Coordinates of C-alpha atoms and ligand atoms in Angstrom, one line a residue:
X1 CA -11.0 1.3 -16.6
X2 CA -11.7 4.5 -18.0
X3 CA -10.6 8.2 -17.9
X4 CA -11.8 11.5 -17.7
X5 CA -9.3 14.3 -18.4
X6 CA -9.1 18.0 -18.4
X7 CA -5.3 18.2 -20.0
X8 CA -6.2 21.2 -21.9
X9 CA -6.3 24.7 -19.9
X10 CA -8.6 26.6 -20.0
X11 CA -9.6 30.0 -20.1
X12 CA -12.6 31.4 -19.9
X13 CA -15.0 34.4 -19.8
X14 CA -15.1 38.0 -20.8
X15 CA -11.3 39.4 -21.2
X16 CA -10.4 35.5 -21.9
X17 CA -8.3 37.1 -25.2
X18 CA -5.9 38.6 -22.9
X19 CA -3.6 35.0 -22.0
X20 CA -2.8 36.3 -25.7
X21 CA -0.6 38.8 -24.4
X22 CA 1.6 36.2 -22.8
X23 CA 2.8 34.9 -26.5
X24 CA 6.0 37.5 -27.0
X25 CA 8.2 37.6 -29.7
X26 CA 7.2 34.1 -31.5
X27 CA 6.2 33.4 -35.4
X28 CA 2.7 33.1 -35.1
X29 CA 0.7 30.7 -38.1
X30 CA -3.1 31.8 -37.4
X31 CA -5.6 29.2 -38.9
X32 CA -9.0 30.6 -39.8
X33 CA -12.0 31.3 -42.8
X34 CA -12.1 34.3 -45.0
X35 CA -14.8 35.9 -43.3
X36 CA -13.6 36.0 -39.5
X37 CA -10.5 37.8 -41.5
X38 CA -13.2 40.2 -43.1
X39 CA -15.3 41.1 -39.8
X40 CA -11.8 41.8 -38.1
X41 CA -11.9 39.3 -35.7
X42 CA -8.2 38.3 -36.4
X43 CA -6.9 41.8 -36.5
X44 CA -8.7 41.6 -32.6
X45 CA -6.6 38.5 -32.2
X46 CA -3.2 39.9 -33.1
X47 CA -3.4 42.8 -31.1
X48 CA -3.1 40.9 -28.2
X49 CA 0.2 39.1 -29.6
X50 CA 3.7 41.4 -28.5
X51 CA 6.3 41.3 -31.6
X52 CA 5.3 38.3 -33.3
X53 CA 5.6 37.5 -36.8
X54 CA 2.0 36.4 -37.9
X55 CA 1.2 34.5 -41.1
X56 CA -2.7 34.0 -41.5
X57 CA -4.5 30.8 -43.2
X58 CA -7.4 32.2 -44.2
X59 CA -8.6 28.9 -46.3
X60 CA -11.0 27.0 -43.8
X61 CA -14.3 26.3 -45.6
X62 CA -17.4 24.8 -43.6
X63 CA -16.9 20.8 -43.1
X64 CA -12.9 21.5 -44.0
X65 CA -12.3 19.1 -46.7
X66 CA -8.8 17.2 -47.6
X67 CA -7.5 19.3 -50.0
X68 CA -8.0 22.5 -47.2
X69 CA -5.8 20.7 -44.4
X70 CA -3.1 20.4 -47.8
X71 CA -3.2 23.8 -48.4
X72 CA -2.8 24.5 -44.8
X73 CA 0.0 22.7 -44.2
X74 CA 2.2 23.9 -47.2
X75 CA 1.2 27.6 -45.7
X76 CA 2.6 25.8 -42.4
X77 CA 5.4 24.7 -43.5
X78 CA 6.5 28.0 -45.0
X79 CA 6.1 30.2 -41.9
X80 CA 8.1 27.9 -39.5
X81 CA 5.7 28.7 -37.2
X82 CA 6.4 28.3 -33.2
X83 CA 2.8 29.1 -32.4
X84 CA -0.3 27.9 -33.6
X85 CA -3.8 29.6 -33.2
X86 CA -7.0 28.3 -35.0
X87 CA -9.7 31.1 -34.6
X88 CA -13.2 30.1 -35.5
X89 CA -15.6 27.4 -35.5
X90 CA -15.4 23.6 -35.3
X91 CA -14.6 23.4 -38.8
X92 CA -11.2 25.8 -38.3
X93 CA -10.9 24.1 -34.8
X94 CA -10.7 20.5 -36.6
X95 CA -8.6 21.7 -39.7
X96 CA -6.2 23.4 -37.7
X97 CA -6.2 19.4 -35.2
X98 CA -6.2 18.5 -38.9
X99 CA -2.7 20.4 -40.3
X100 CA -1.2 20.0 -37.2
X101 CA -1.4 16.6 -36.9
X102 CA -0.6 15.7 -40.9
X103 CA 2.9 18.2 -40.3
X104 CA 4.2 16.1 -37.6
X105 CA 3.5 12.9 -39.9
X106 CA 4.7 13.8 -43.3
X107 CA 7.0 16.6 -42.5
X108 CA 8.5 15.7 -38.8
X109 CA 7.8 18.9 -37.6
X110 CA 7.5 18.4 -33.4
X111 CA 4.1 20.0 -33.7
X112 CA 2.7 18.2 -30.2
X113 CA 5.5 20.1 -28.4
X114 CA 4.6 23.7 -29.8
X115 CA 2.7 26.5 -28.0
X116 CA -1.1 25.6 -29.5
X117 CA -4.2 28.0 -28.6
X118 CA -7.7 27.0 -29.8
X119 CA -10.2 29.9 -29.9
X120 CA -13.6 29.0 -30.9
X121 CA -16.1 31.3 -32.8
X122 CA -18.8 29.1 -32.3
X123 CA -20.9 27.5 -29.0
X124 CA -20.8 24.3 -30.6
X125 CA -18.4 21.8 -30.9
X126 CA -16.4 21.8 -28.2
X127 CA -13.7 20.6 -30.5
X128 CA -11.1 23.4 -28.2
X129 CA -11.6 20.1 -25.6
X130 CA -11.7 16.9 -27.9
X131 CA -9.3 14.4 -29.6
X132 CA -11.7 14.5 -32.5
X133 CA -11.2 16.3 -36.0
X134 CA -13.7 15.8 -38.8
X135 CA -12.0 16.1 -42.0
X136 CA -14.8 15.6 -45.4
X137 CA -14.1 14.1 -48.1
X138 CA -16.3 16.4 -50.3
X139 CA -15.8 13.6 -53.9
X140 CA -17.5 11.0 -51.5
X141 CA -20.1 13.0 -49.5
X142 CA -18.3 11.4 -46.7
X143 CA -17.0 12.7 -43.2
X144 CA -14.0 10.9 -41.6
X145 CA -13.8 11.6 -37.2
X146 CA -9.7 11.7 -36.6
X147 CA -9.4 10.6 -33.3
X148 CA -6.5 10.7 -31.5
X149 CA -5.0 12.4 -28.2
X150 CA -2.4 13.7 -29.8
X151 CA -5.3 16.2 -31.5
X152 CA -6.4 17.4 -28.1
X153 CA -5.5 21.4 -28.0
X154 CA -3.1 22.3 -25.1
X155 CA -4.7 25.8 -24.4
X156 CA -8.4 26.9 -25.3
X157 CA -9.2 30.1 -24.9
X158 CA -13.0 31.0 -24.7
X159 CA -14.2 34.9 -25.1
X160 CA -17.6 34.9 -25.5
X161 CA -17.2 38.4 -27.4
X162 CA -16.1 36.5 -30.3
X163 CA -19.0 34.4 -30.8
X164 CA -21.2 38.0 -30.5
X165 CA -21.0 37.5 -34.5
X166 CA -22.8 34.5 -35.0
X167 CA -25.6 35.2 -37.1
X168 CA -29.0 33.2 -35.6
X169 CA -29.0 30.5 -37.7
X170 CA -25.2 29.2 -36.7
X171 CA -25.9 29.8 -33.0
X172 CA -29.3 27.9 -33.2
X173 CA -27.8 24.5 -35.3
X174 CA -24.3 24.8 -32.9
X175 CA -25.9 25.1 -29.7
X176 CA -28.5 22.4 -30.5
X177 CA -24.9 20.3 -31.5
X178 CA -24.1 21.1 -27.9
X179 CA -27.6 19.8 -26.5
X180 CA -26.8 16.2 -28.5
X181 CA -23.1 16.1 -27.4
X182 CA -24.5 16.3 -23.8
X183 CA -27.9 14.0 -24.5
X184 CA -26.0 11.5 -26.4
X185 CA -22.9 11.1 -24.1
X186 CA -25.2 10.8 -21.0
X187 CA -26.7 7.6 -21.9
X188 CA -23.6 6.3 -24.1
X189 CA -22.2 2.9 -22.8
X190 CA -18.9 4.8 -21.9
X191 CA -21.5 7.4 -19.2
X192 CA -19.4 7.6 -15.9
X193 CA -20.3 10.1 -13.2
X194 CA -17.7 12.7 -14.4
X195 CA -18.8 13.1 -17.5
X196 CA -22.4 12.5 -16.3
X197 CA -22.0 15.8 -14.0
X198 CA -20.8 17.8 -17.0
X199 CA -23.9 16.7 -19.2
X200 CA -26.4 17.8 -16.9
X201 CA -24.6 20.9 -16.5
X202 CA -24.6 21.4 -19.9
X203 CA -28.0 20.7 -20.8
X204 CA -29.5 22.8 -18.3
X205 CA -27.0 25.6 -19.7
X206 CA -28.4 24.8 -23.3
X207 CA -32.2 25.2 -22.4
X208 CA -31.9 27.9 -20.4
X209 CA -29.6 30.6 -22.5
X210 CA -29.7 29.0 -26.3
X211 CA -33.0 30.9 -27.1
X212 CA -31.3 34.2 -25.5
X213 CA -28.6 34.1 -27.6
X214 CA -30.5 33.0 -30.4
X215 CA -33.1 35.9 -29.9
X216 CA -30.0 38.5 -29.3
X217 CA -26.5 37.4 -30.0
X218 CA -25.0 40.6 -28.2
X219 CA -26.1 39.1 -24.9
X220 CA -22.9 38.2 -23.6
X221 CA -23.8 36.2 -20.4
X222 CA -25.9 33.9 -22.7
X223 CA -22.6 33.5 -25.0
X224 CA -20.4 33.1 -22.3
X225 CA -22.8 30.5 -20.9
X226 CA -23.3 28.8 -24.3
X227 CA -19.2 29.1 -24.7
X228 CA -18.8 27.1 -21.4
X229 CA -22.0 24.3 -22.0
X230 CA -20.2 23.8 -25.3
X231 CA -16.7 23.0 -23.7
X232 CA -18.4 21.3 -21.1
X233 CA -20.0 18.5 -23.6
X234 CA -16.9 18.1 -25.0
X235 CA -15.2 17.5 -22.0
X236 CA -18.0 14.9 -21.5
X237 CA -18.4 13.3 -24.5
X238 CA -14.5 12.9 -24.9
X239 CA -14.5 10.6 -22.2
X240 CA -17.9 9.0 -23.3
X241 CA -18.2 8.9 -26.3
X242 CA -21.4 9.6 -28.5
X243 CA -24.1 7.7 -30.4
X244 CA -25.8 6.9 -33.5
X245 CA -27.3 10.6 -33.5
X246 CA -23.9 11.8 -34.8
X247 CA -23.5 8.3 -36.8
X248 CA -26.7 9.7 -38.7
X249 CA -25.7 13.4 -38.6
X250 CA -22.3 12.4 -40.2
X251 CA -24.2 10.1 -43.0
X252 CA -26.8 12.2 -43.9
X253 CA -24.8 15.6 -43.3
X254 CA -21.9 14.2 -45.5
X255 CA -24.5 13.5 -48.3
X256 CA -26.4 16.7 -48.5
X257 CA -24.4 19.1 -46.9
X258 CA -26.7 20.0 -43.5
X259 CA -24.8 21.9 -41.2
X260 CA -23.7 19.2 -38.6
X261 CA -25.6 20.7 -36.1
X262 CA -28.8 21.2 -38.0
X263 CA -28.8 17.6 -38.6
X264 CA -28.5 16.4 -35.3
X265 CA -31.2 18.8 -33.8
X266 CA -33.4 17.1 -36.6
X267 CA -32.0 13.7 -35.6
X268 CA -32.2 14.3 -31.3
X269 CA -36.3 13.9 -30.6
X270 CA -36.7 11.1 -32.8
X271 CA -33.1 9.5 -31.7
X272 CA -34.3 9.8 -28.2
X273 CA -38.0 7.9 -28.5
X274 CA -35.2 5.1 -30.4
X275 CA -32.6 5.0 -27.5
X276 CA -35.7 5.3 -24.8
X277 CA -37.7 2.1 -26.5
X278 CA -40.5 2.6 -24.7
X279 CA -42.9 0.6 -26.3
X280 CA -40.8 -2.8 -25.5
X281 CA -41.0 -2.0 -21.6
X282 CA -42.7 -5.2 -19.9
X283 CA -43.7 -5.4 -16.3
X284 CA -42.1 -1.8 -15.6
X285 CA -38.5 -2.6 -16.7
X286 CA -37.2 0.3 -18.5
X287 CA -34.1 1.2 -20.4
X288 CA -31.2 2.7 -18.5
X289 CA -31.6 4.8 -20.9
X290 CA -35.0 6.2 -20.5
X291 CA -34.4 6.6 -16.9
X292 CA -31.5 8.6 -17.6
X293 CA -34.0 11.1 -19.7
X294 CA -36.3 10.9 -17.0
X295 CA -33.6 12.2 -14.6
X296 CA -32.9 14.9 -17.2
X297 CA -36.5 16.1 -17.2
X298 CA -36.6 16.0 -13.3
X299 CA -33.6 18.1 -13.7
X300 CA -35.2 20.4 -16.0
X301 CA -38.1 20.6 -13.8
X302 CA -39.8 19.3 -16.9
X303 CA -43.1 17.2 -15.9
X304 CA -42.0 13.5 -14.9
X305 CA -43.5 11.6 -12.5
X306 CA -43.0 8.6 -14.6
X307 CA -40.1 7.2 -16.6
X308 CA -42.6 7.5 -19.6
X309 CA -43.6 11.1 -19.0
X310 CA -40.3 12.2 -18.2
X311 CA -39.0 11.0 -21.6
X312 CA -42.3 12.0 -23.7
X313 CA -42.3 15.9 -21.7
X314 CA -38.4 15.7 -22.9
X315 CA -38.6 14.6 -26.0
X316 CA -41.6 17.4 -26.8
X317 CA -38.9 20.3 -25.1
X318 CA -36.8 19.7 -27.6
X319 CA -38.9 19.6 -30.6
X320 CA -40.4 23.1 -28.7
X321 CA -36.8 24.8 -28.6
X322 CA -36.3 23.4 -32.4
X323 CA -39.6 25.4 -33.2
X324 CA -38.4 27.9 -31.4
X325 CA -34.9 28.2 -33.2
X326 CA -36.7 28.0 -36.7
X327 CA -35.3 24.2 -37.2
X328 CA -37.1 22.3 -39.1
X329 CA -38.1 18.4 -38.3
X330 CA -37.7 16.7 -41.7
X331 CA -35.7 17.1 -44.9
X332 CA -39.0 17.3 -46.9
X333 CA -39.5 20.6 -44.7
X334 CA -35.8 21.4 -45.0
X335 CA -36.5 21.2 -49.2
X336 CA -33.9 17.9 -49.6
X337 CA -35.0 16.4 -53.3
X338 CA -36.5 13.6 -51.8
X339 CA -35.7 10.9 -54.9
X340 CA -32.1 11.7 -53.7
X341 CA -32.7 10.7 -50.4
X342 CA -34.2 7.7 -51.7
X343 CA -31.8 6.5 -53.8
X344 CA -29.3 7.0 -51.0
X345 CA -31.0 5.1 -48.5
X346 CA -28.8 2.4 -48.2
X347 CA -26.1 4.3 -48.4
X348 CA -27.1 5.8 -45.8
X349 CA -27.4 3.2 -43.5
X350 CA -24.4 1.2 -44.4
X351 CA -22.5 4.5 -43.7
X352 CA -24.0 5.2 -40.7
X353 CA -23.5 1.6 -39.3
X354 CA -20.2 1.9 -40.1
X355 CA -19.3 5.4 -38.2
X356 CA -17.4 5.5 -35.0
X357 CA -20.0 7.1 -32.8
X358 CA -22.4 4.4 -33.3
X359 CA -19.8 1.4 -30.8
X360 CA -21.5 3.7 -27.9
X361 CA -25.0 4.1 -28.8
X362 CA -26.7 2.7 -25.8
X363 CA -29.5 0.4 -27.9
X364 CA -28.3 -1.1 -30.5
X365 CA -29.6 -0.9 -34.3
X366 CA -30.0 -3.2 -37.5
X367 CA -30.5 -1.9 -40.8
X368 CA -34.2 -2.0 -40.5
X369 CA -34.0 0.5 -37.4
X370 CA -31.8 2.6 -38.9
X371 CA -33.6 2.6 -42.3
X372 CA -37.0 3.8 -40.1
X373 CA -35.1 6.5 -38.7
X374 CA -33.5 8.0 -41.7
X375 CA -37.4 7.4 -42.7
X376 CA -38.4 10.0 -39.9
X377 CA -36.4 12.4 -40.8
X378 CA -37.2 12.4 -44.3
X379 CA -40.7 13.3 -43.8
Ligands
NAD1 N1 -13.9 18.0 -33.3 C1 -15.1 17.7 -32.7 O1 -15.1 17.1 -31.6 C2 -16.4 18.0 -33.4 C3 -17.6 17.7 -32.8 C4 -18.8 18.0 -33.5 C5 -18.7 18.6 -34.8 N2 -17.5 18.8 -35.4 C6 -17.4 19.4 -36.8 O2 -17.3 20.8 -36.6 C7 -17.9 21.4 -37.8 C8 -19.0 22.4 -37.4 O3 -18.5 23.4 -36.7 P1 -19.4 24.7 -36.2 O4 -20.8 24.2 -35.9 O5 -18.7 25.4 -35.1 O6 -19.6 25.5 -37.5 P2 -18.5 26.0 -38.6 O7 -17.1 26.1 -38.0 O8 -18.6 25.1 -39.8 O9 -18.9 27.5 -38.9 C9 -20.2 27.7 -39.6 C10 -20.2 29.1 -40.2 O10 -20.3 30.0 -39.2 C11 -19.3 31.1 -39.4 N3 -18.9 31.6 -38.2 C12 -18.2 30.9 -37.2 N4 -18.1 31.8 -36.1 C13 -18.6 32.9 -36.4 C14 -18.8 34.2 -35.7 N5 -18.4 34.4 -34.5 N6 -19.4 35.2 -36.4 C15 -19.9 35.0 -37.7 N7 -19.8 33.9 -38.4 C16 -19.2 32.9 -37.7 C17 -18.2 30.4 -40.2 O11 -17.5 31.3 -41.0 C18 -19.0 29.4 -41.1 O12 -19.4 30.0 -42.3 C19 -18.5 20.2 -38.7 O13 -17.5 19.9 -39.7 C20 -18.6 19.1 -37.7 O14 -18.5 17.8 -38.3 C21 -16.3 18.5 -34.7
FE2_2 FE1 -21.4 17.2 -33.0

């Protein structure tokens, strides 16, 4: 048995702020980073609220470690809040899943019964959708996936006039995070045809508007586009789950601090040629995997007359729309010290081995495969 579910409401589009207006006369704790206060997007956000009593959390940094979620819940605590909006990217998202989540536990605050609105910043995560909150533990270099349904945001609320702000860089490494949500959960061992639907919606979505909203982030169909490929991944890869590209992404990220979605878009065209294992194929038998990329490319009206074009004309898109969004291919290029990487090599692999996302990988690894991949990327 398995389940695809769409619990959380969602709403969508330019003017998607407004549901705001509905929250009247509540004490409002607003979970965000320092700079969406600075550029005024919070000061947006509360003029939509009627009479409410707003304290703001302003402490999110990138990759939200421990001691953040600690802060955030004392500041919790204090407001007595009846309403809770996280406004920003994954990382506020996941902090905010985070605080929420840790108040019920340690301070048996009913926190899965209050109004809850997540309001991403970013086309990335689609954490607004997920049961998933990545919490680092910065002493360790390591990144810990919460996972639970409890985590899953009631209300998401997606203006693509937020996300107008994004400087290049975080649209290009968060939308390419959207591409491997959708890649990875379409060939997961968890794939069913509703989640299936949503990745090829989604991946079509990606290639077609990341490099306009890379090229000009005031284009607001391409961000509302980007804003609903990004929910609609999540949607898919709650349901199915992910792979070791994110097992990787998490390892390697954790260690030397690579935005998460950087990572993966470095990970995705050599992750793919792994998954697709072309070069075991005997008497015309491939993967269900590779066929599944092959369908992709069909989709994409990429060249693929074969299973082992399809996946080559696929896998060369990708690295094209990396080039394209000035991502680089290894962490030699990306200027990692390379003894570092190295040293940490089995570190690495143990840690990836060892991350959730790998249990759905559709081939699976030893250490030797993993160590030639983290090879790859290193350059
Ligand atoms: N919960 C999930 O299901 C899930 C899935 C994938 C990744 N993640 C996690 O999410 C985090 C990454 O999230 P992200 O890619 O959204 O980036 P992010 O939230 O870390 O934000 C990156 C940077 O962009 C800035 N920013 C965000 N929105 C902006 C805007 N509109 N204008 C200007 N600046 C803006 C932030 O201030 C920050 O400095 C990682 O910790 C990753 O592990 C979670
Ligand atoms: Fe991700």
């Amino acid at each position: 048995m398995q389940e695809f579910s769409f619990s959380t409401r969602i709403f969508f589009g330019e003017g998607a702020l407004e549901r705001l207006r509905r929250v009247k006369n509540r004490k409002v704790f607003i979970v965000t980073d320092r700079f969406m206060v600075q550029i005024g997007a919070i000061d947006r956000v509360i003029s939509y609220l009627t009479e409410c009593e707003v304290s703001v959390f302003d402490g999110v940094v990138p990759d939200p470690p421990i001691e953040v979620v600690a802060e955030g819940v004392n500041a919790f605590e204090k407001c007595q809040a009846e309403t809770v909006i996280a406004v920003g990217g994954g990382s506020t998202i996941d902090a905010a899943k985070a605080i929420r989540a840790i108040a019920k536990k340690i301070l048996n605050i009913e926190t899965d019964k209050m109004e809850c609105f997540a309001v991403p910043t970013t086309s990335g995560t689609g954490s607004e959708v997920t049961d998933y909150a990545v919490i680092t533990d910065k002493a360790q270099g390591v990144k810990y996936p919460l996972d639970s349904q409890a985590l899953r945001p009631p209300v998401a609320i997606l203006d693509p006039s937020l996300t107008a702000s994004a400087p290049a860089s975080v649209t290009a490494d968060a939308g390419m995070d959207v591409l491997t949500h959708a890649l990875e959960a379409y060939v997961s061992t968890n794939a069913n045809d509703f989640s299936d639907a949503m990745c090829e919606k989604a991946i079509s979505l990606v290639f077609r508007f990341l490099p306009l909203a890379y090229i000009d982030g005031e284009d607001l169909l391409a961000r509302t586009e980007m804003q609903n490929a990004s929910c609609m991944a999540g949607l898919a890869f709650n349901s199915a789950g992910l792979g070791i590209n994110h097992s990787l992404a998490h390892a390697i990220g954790g260690k030397f601090h690579i935005a998460h979605g950087r990572i993966n878009a470095m990970l995705l065209p050599k992750i793919l040629a792994f998954n697709a294992n072309l070069s075991c194929v005997s008497g015309g038998e491939y993967s269900l995997a590779a066929k599944k990329y092959q369908r992709i490319a069909r989709i994409m009206d990429f060249p693929a007359a074969t299973v082992r074009l399809g996946v080559a004309n696929l896998i060369q898109e990708i690295e094209h729309l990396n080039h394209k969004l000035r991502i680089p291919s290894t962490l030699r290029e990306l200027g990692v010290d390379m003894v570092q990487v190295r040293e940490m090599r089995q570190e690495l692999i143990t840690t990836a081995l060892a991350d959730a996302t790998y249990a759905t990988n559709p081939r699976r690894a030893d250490e030797t495969a993993v160590g030639n991949l983290i090879d790859q990327v290193t350059g």
